[in-house]
């Protein structure tokens, strides 16, 4: 699904705490692991909740996260880049054709 990567947030955020011994760090790690496991269980039990085509809340138009804004910017940049590359390719093809004639 589109937002499945968010289930790794807590696991990745608290992984460095493995190197800090103590009851509080271990309890935070246990909580992060519990959240990760519960997310994965929910994902496998109800995958339709995590897919854009079956859950309208996951569409970027309905997204409140900054990530979606960055995703839209990146997609617009990719489209502009493809247009420019296609134009450049047409120009090169025209020049090659001109030299062949």
Short mmCIF file of N, CA, C and O in Angstrom, two decimals:
data_model
loop_
_atom_site.label_atom_id
_atom_site.label_comp_id
_atom_site.label_asym_id
_atom_site.label_seq_id
_atom_site.Cartn_x
_atom_site.Cartn_y
_atom_site.Cartn_z
N UNK A 1 0.81 -1.20 0.00
CA UNK A 1 0.00 0.00 0.00
C UNK A 1 0.84 1.25 0.00
O UNK A 1 2.04 1.22 0.23
N UNK A 2 0.21 2.36 -0.24
CA UNK A 2 0.89 3.63 -0.36
C UNK A 2 1.56 4.06 0.94
O UNK A 2 2.63 4.62 0.93
N UNK A 3 0.92 3.80 2.06
CA UNK A 3 1.44 4.29 3.33
C UNK A 3 2.05 3.18 4.18
O UNK A 3 2.26 3.36 5.35
N UNK A 4 2.33 2.04 3.59
CA UNK A 4 2.86 0.92 4.37
C UNK A 4 4.21 1.26 4.97
O UNK A 4 4.56 0.78 6.06
N UNK A 5 4.97 2.12 4.34
CA UNK A 5 6.29 2.46 4.85
C UNK A 5 6.20 3.11 6.23
O UNK A 5 7.13 3.04 7.01
N UNK A 6 5.06 3.71 6.57
CA UNK A 6 4.94 4.36 7.86
C UNK A 6 5.02 3.38 9.01
O UNK A 6 5.31 3.76 10.14
N UNK A 7 4.79 2.10 8.79
CA UNK A 7 4.88 1.14 9.89
C UNK A 7 6.32 0.94 10.34
O UNK A 7 6.56 0.41 11.40
N UNK A 8 7.27 1.37 9.57
CA UNK A 8 8.67 1.23 9.93
C UNK A 8 9.19 2.43 10.73
O UNK A 8 10.30 2.40 11.23
N UNK A 9 8.39 3.47 10.87
CA UNK A 9 8.83 4.68 11.56
C UNK A 9 9.39 4.39 12.94
O UNK A 9 10.52 4.77 13.25
N UNK A 10 8.59 3.77 13.78
CA UNK A 10 9.01 3.56 15.16
C UNK A 10 10.17 2.58 15.25
O UNK A 10 11.09 2.78 16.05
N UNK A 11 10.14 1.55 14.43
CA UNK A 11 11.24 0.58 14.46
C UNK A 11 12.56 1.26 14.09
O UNK A 11 13.58 1.04 14.75
N UNK A 12 12.54 2.09 13.05
CA UNK A 12 13.77 2.74 12.62
C UNK A 12 14.19 3.85 13.59
O UNK A 12 15.37 4.08 13.82
N UNK A 13 13.22 4.53 14.17
CA UNK A 13 13.51 5.64 15.06
C UNK A 13 14.19 5.16 16.34
O UNK A 13 15.11 5.80 16.85
N UNK A 14 13.74 4.03 16.84
CA UNK A 14 14.24 3.58 18.15
C UNK A 14 15.30 2.49 18.07
O UNK A 14 15.81 2.06 19.10
N UNK A 15 15.65 2.04 16.88
CA UNK A 15 16.69 1.02 16.74
C UNK A 15 18.02 1.44 17.36
O UNK A 15 18.67 0.62 18.00
N UNK A 16 18.47 2.69 17.22
CA UNK A 16 19.74 3.07 17.86
C UNK A 16 19.74 2.89 19.38
O UNK A 16 20.80 2.80 19.99
N UNK A 17 18.56 2.81 19.99
CA UNK A 17 18.50 2.62 21.43
C UNK A 17 18.99 1.24 21.85
O UNK A 17 19.19 0.99 23.04
N UNK A 18 19.18 0.34 20.89
CA UNK A 18 19.74 -0.97 21.21
C UNK A 18 21.10 -0.83 21.90
O UNK A 18 21.50 -1.68 22.69
N UNK A 19 21.80 0.25 21.58
CA UNK A 19 23.14 0.45 22.10
C UNK A 19 23.16 1.23 23.41
O UNK A 19 24.23 1.53 23.93
N UNK A 20 21.99 1.58 23.92
CA UNK A 20 21.88 2.30 25.18
C UNK A 20 21.20 1.37 26.19
O UNK A 20 19.99 1.20 26.16
N UNK A 21 21.98 0.76 27.06
CA UNK A 21 21.38 -0.18 28.01
C UNK A 21 20.54 0.54 29.07
O UNK A 21 20.85 1.66 29.46
N UNK A 22 19.46 -0.09 29.46
CA UNK A 22 18.62 0.48 30.51
C UNK A 22 17.18 0.02 30.37
O UNK A 22 16.74 -0.34 29.28
N UNK A 23 16.46 0.05 31.46
CA UNK A 23 15.08 -0.42 31.47
C UNK A 23 14.19 0.46 30.60
O UNK A 23 13.28 -0.03 29.93
N UNK A 24 14.43 1.77 30.59
CA UNK A 24 13.59 2.67 29.80
C UNK A 24 13.80 2.47 28.30
O UNK A 24 12.85 2.45 27.53
N UNK A 25 15.05 2.30 27.91
CA UNK A 25 15.31 2.09 26.48
C UNK A 25 14.75 0.76 26.02
O UNK A 25 14.20 0.66 24.93
N UNK A 26 14.88 -0.27 26.85
CA UNK A 26 14.33 -1.57 26.48
C UNK A 26 12.81 -1.53 26.41
O UNK A 26 12.21 -2.16 25.55
N UNK A 27 12.18 -0.76 27.30
CA UNK A 27 10.72 -0.67 27.24
C UNK A 27 10.26 0.10 26.00
O UNK A 27 9.25 -0.25 25.39
N UNK A 28 11.01 1.12 25.62
CA UNK A 28 10.68 1.86 24.38
C UNK A 28 10.84 0.95 23.17
O UNK A 28 10.01 0.94 22.26
N UNK A 29 11.92 0.17 23.17
CA UNK A 29 12.13 -0.77 22.06
C UNK A 29 11.03 -1.83 22.01
O UNK A 29 10.56 -2.18 20.93
N UNK A 30 10.60 -2.31 23.17
CA UNK A 30 9.52 -3.30 23.20
C UNK A 30 8.22 -2.69 22.67
O UNK A 30 7.48 -3.33 21.92
N UNK A 31 7.96 -1.44 23.04
CA UNK A 31 6.76 -0.76 22.54
C UNK A 31 6.83 -0.57 21.03
O UNK A 31 5.85 -0.82 20.31
N UNK A 32 7.99 -0.16 20.53
CA UNK A 32 8.17 0.01 19.08
C UNK A 32 7.98 -1.32 18.36
O UNK A 32 7.33 -1.39 17.31
N UNK A 33 8.53 -2.38 18.92
CA UNK A 33 8.38 -3.70 18.31
C UNK A 33 6.91 -4.14 18.33
O UNK A 33 6.40 -4.67 17.34
N UNK A 34 6.22 -3.87 19.43
CA UNK A 34 4.80 -4.18 19.51
C UNK A 34 3.98 -3.44 18.47
O UNK A 34 3.09 -4.01 17.83
N UNK A 35 4.27 -2.16 18.27
CA UNK A 35 3.57 -1.37 17.25
C UNK A 35 3.85 -1.92 15.86
O UNK A 35 2.95 -2.02 15.02
N UNK A 36 5.09 -2.28 15.62
CA UNK A 36 5.47 -2.82 14.33
C UNK A 36 4.73 -4.13 14.05
O UNK A 36 4.15 -4.32 12.97
N UNK A 37 4.71 -5.03 15.04
CA UNK A 37 4.04 -6.32 14.87
C UNK A 37 2.54 -6.12 14.66
O UNK A 37 1.94 -6.73 13.77
N UNK A 38 1.93 -5.24 15.45
CA UNK A 38 0.48 -5.02 15.30
C UNK A 38 0.16 -4.44 13.93
O UNK A 38 -0.84 -4.80 13.32
N UNK A 39 1.01 -3.54 13.44
CA UNK A 39 0.80 -2.96 12.11
C UNK A 39 0.88 -4.04 11.04
O UNK A 39 0.05 -4.09 10.13
N UNK A 40 1.88 -4.90 11.13
CA UNK A 40 2.05 -5.95 10.15
C UNK A 40 0.89 -6.95 10.19
O UNK A 40 0.41 -7.40 9.15
N UNK A 41 0.42 -7.28 11.39
CA UNK A 41 -0.72 -8.20 11.51
C UNK A 41 -1.95 -7.57 10.86
O UNK A 41 -2.66 -8.22 10.09
N UNK A 42 -2.20 -6.29 11.16
CA UNK A 42 -3.35 -5.61 10.55
C UNK A 42 -3.21 -5.54 9.03
O UNK A 42 -4.19 -5.70 8.30
N UNK A 43 -1.99 -5.29 8.57
CA UNK A 43 -1.77 -5.23 7.12
C UNK A 43 -2.10 -6.56 6.45
O UNK A 43 -2.72 -6.59 5.39
N UNK A 44 -1.70 -7.65 7.07
CA UNK A 44 -1.96 -8.96 6.46
C UNK A 44 -3.41 -9.42 6.63
O UNK A 44 -3.91 -10.15 5.78
N UNK A 45 -4.07 -8.99 7.70
CA UNK A 45 -5.47 -9.36 7.90
C UNK A 45 -6.41 -8.53 7.02
O UNK A 45 -7.43 -9.03 6.55
N UNK A 46 -6.08 -7.25 6.83
CA UNK A 46 -6.95 -6.32 6.09
C UNK A 46 -6.14 -5.49 5.09
O UNK A 46 -6.01 -4.27 5.25
N UNK A 47 -5.59 -6.10 4.05
CA UNK A 47 -4.76 -5.34 3.10
C UNK A 47 -5.55 -4.25 2.37
O UNK A 47 -4.97 -3.26 1.93
N UNK A 48 -6.86 -4.40 2.27
CA UNK A 48 -7.67 -3.38 1.58
C UNK A 48 -7.64 -2.04 2.30
O UNK A 48 -7.84 -0.99 1.68
N UNK A 49 -7.35 -2.04 3.58
CA UNK A 49 -7.27 -0.78 4.33
C UNK A 49 -6.02 0.02 3.99
O UNK A 49 -5.93 1.20 4.30
N UNK A 50 -5.05 -0.63 3.38
CA UNK A 50 -3.76 -0.01 3.14
C UNK A 50 -3.49 0.24 1.65
O UNK A 50 -2.36 0.56 1.28
N UNK A 51 -4.49 0.11 0.82
CA UNK A 51 -4.33 0.30 -0.62
C UNK A 51 -5.09 1.54 -1.07
O UNK A 51 -6.22 1.78 -0.64
N UNK A 52 -4.47 2.33 -1.94
CA UNK A 52 -5.10 3.56 -2.43
C UNK A 52 -6.40 3.30 -3.19
O UNK A 52 -7.33 4.09 -3.11
N UNK A 53 -6.46 2.20 -3.91
CA UNK A 53 -7.66 1.95 -4.74
C UNK A 53 -8.86 1.47 -3.91
O UNK A 53 -9.98 1.47 -4.42
N UNK A 54 -8.67 1.07 -2.65
CA UNK A 54 -9.79 0.65 -1.82
C UNK A 54 -9.99 1.52 -0.59
O UNK A 54 -10.95 1.33 0.14
N UNK A 55 -9.10 2.48 -0.35
CA UNK A 55 -9.21 3.35 0.81
C UNK A 55 -8.95 4.78 0.36
O UNK A 55 -7.80 5.18 0.14
N UNK A 56 -10.01 5.57 0.23
CA UNK A 56 -9.89 6.93 -0.29
C UNK A 56 -9.04 7.81 0.62
O UNK A 56 -8.46 8.80 0.15
N UNK A 57 -8.94 7.49 1.89
CA UNK A 57 -8.14 8.30 2.81
C UNK A 57 -6.66 8.28 2.45
O UNK A 57 -5.91 9.17 2.86
N UNK A 58 -6.23 7.28 1.69
CA UNK A 58 -4.82 7.17 1.32
C UNK A 58 -4.45 7.92 0.05
O UNK A 58 -3.27 8.02 -0.28
N UNK A 59 -5.43 8.44 -0.66
CA UNK A 59 -5.14 9.21 -1.88
C UNK A 59 -4.42 10.49 -1.50
O UNK A 59 -4.72 11.11 -0.48
N UNK A 60 -3.47 10.89 -2.29
CA UNK A 60 -2.71 12.10 -1.99
C UNK A 60 -3.61 13.33 -1.88
O UNK A 60 -3.30 14.26 -1.16
N UNK A 61 -4.72 13.33 -2.60
CA UNK A 61 -5.64 14.48 -2.52
C UNK A 61 -6.20 14.62 -1.11
O UNK A 61 -6.54 15.73 -0.68
N UNK A 62 -6.29 13.53 -0.37
CA UNK A 62 -6.83 13.55 0.99
C UNK A 62 -5.74 13.49 2.06
O UNK A 62 -6.04 13.45 3.24
N UNK A 63 -4.51 13.48 1.66
CA UNK A 63 -3.40 13.29 2.58
C UNK A 63 -3.05 14.60 3.28
O UNK A 63 -3.00 15.66 2.65
N UNK A 64 -2.77 14.53 4.56
CA UNK A 64 -2.37 15.69 5.34
C UNK A 64 -0.87 15.73 5.60
O UNK A 64 -0.37 16.66 6.21
N UNK A 65 -0.16 14.72 5.17
CA UNK A 65 1.28 14.62 5.41
C UNK A 65 2.06 15.47 4.41
O UNK A 65 1.67 15.63 3.26
N UNK A 66 3.20 15.97 4.83
CA UNK A 66 4.07 16.73 3.94
C UNK A 66 4.64 15.85 2.84
O UNK A 66 4.97 16.31 1.77
N UNK A 67 4.74 14.55 3.14
CA UNK A 67 5.28 13.61 2.17
C UNK A 67 4.51 13.65 0.86
O UNK A 67 5.08 13.57 -0.21
N UNK A 68 3.19 13.79 0.95
CA UNK A 68 2.37 13.83 -0.27
C UNK A 68 2.67 15.08 -1.09
O UNK A 68 2.70 15.03 -2.31
N UNK A 69 2.90 16.20 -0.41
CA UNK A 69 3.25 17.42 -1.14
C UNK A 69 4.57 17.23 -1.87
O UNK A 69 4.71 17.62 -3.03
N UNK A 70 5.53 16.61 -1.21
CA UNK A 70 6.83 16.34 -1.85
C UNK A 70 6.67 15.36 -3.00
O UNK A 70 7.32 15.48 -4.03
N UNK A 71 5.78 14.38 -2.82
CA UNK A 71 5.53 13.39 -3.87
C UNK A 71 4.95 14.07 -5.10
O UNK A 71 5.36 13.79 -6.22
N UNK A 72 4.02 15.01 -4.90
CA UNK A 72 3.43 15.74 -6.03
C UNK A 72 4.49 16.58 -6.74
O UNK A 72 4.53 16.63 -7.96
N UNK A 73 5.35 17.24 -5.96
CA UNK A 73 6.42 18.04 -6.56
C UNK A 73 7.35 17.15 -7.38
O UNK A 73 7.76 17.52 -8.48
N UNK A 74 7.70 16.00 -6.84
CA UNK A 74 8.60 15.09 -7.55
C UNK A 74 7.96 14.57 -8.83
O UNK A 74 8.61 14.50 -9.88
N UNK A 75 6.67 14.24 -8.77
CA UNK A 75 5.99 13.76 -9.97
C UNK A 75 5.92 14.86 -11.03
O UNK A 75 6.11 14.58 -12.22
N UNK A 76 5.66 16.11 -10.63
CA UNK A 76 5.64 17.21 -11.59
C UNK A 76 7.02 17.41 -12.21
O UNK A 76 7.14 17.63 -13.42
N UNK A 77 8.07 17.30 -11.39
CA UNK A 77 9.43 17.43 -11.89
C UNK A 77 9.74 16.32 -12.89
O UNK A 77 10.33 16.56 -13.94
N UNK A 78 9.33 15.10 -12.58
CA UNK A 78 9.57 13.97 -13.47
C UNK A 78 8.86 14.17 -14.81
O UNK A 78 9.41 13.88 -15.86
N UNK A 79 7.64 14.69 -14.77
CA UNK A 79 6.90 14.94 -16.01
C UNK A 79 7.61 15.99 -16.86
O UNK A 79 7.76 15.83 -18.07
N UNK A 80 8.05 17.09 -16.22
CA UNK A 80 8.76 18.13 -16.96
C UNK A 80 10.06 17.59 -17.55
O UNK A 80 10.41 17.89 -18.69
N UNK A 81 10.76 16.78 -16.77
CA UNK A 81 12.02 16.20 -17.23
C UNK A 81 11.78 15.29 -18.43
O UNK A 81 12.53 15.34 -19.41
N UNK A 82 10.74 14.48 -18.39
CA UNK A 82 10.43 13.59 -19.52
C UNK A 82 10.08 14.38 -20.77
O UNK A 82 10.52 14.03 -21.87
N UNK A 83 9.33 15.46 -20.62
CA UNK A 83 8.99 16.30 -21.78
C UNK A 83 10.26 16.89 -22.37
O UNK A 83 10.46 16.86 -23.59
N UNK A 84 11.14 17.40 -21.51
CA UNK A 84 12.40 17.98 -22.00
C UNK A 84 13.27 16.93 -22.68
O UNK A 84 13.88 17.20 -23.73
N UNK A 85 13.34 15.74 -22.11
CA UNK A 85 14.14 14.68 -22.72
C UNK A 85 13.58 14.25 -24.07
O UNK A 85 14.34 14.02 -25.02
N UNK A 86 12.26 14.16 -24.17
CA UNK A 86 11.64 13.80 -25.44
C UNK A 86 11.91 14.86 -26.50
O UNK A 86 12.19 14.55 -27.66
N UNK A 87 11.84 16.14 -26.11
CA UNK A 87 12.13 17.22 -27.05
C UNK A 87 13.59 17.16 -27.50
O UNK A 87 13.89 17.35 -28.68
N UNK A 88 14.49 16.90 -26.57
CA UNK A 88 15.91 16.79 -26.90
C UNK A 88 16.16 15.62 -27.84
O UNK A 88 16.92 15.71 -28.79
N UNK A 89 15.48 14.50 -27.57
CA UNK A 89 15.62 13.33 -28.42
C UNK A 89 15.11 13.61 -29.83
O UNK A 89 15.75 13.22 -30.82
N UNK A 90 13.98 14.31 -29.94
CA UNK A 90 13.46 14.67 -31.26
C UNK A 90 14.46 15.55 -32.01
O UNK A 90 14.67 15.39 -33.21
N UNK A 91 15.06 16.50 -31.29
CA UNK A 91 16.06 17.36 -31.91
C UNK A 91 17.26 16.58 -32.41
O UNK A 91 17.76 16.81 -33.51
N UNK A 92 17.72 15.62 -31.60
CA UNK A 92 18.84 14.79 -32.02
C UNK A 92 18.48 13.92 -33.22
O UNK A 92 19.29 13.76 -34.15
N UNK A 93 17.28 13.36 -33.20
CA UNK A 93 16.83 12.55 -34.34
C UNK A 93 16.76 13.40 -35.61
O UNK A 93 17.14 12.95 -36.69
N UNK A 94 16.30 14.64 -35.48
CA UNK A 94 16.22 15.54 -36.63
C UNK A 94 17.61 15.83 -37.17
O UNK A 94 17.83 15.81 -38.39
N UNK A 95 18.57 16.08 -36.26
CA UNK A 95 19.95 16.35 -36.71
C UNK A 95 20.57 15.14 -37.38
O UNK A 95 21.26 15.26 -38.39
N UNK A 96 20.32 13.95 -36.83
CA UNK A 96 20.87 12.73 -37.43
C UNK A 96 20.26 12.52 -38.82
O UNK A 96 20.97 12.20 -39.77
N UNK A 97 18.96 12.74 -38.94
CA UNK A 97 18.30 12.61 -40.23
C UNK A 97 18.85 13.62 -41.23
O UNK A 97 19.05 13.30 -42.40
N UNK A 98 19.13 14.84 -40.76
CA UNK A 98 19.70 15.88 -41.62
C UNK A 98 21.07 15.47 -42.14
O UNK A 98 21.40 15.68 -43.31
N UNK A 99 21.91 14.87 -41.29
CA UNK A 99 23.23 14.45 -41.72
C UNK A 99 23.16 13.26 -42.67
O UNK A 99 24.03 13.08 -43.51
N UNK A 100 22.16 12.40 -42.53
CA UNK A 100 22.01 11.25 -43.40
C UNK A 100 21.60 11.68 -44.81
O UNK A 100 21.91 11.00 -45.78
N UNK A 101 20.83 12.76 -44.91
CA UNK A 101 20.35 13.21 -46.23
C UNK A 101 21.39 13.88 -47.03
O UNK A 101 22.38 14.05 -47.20
#
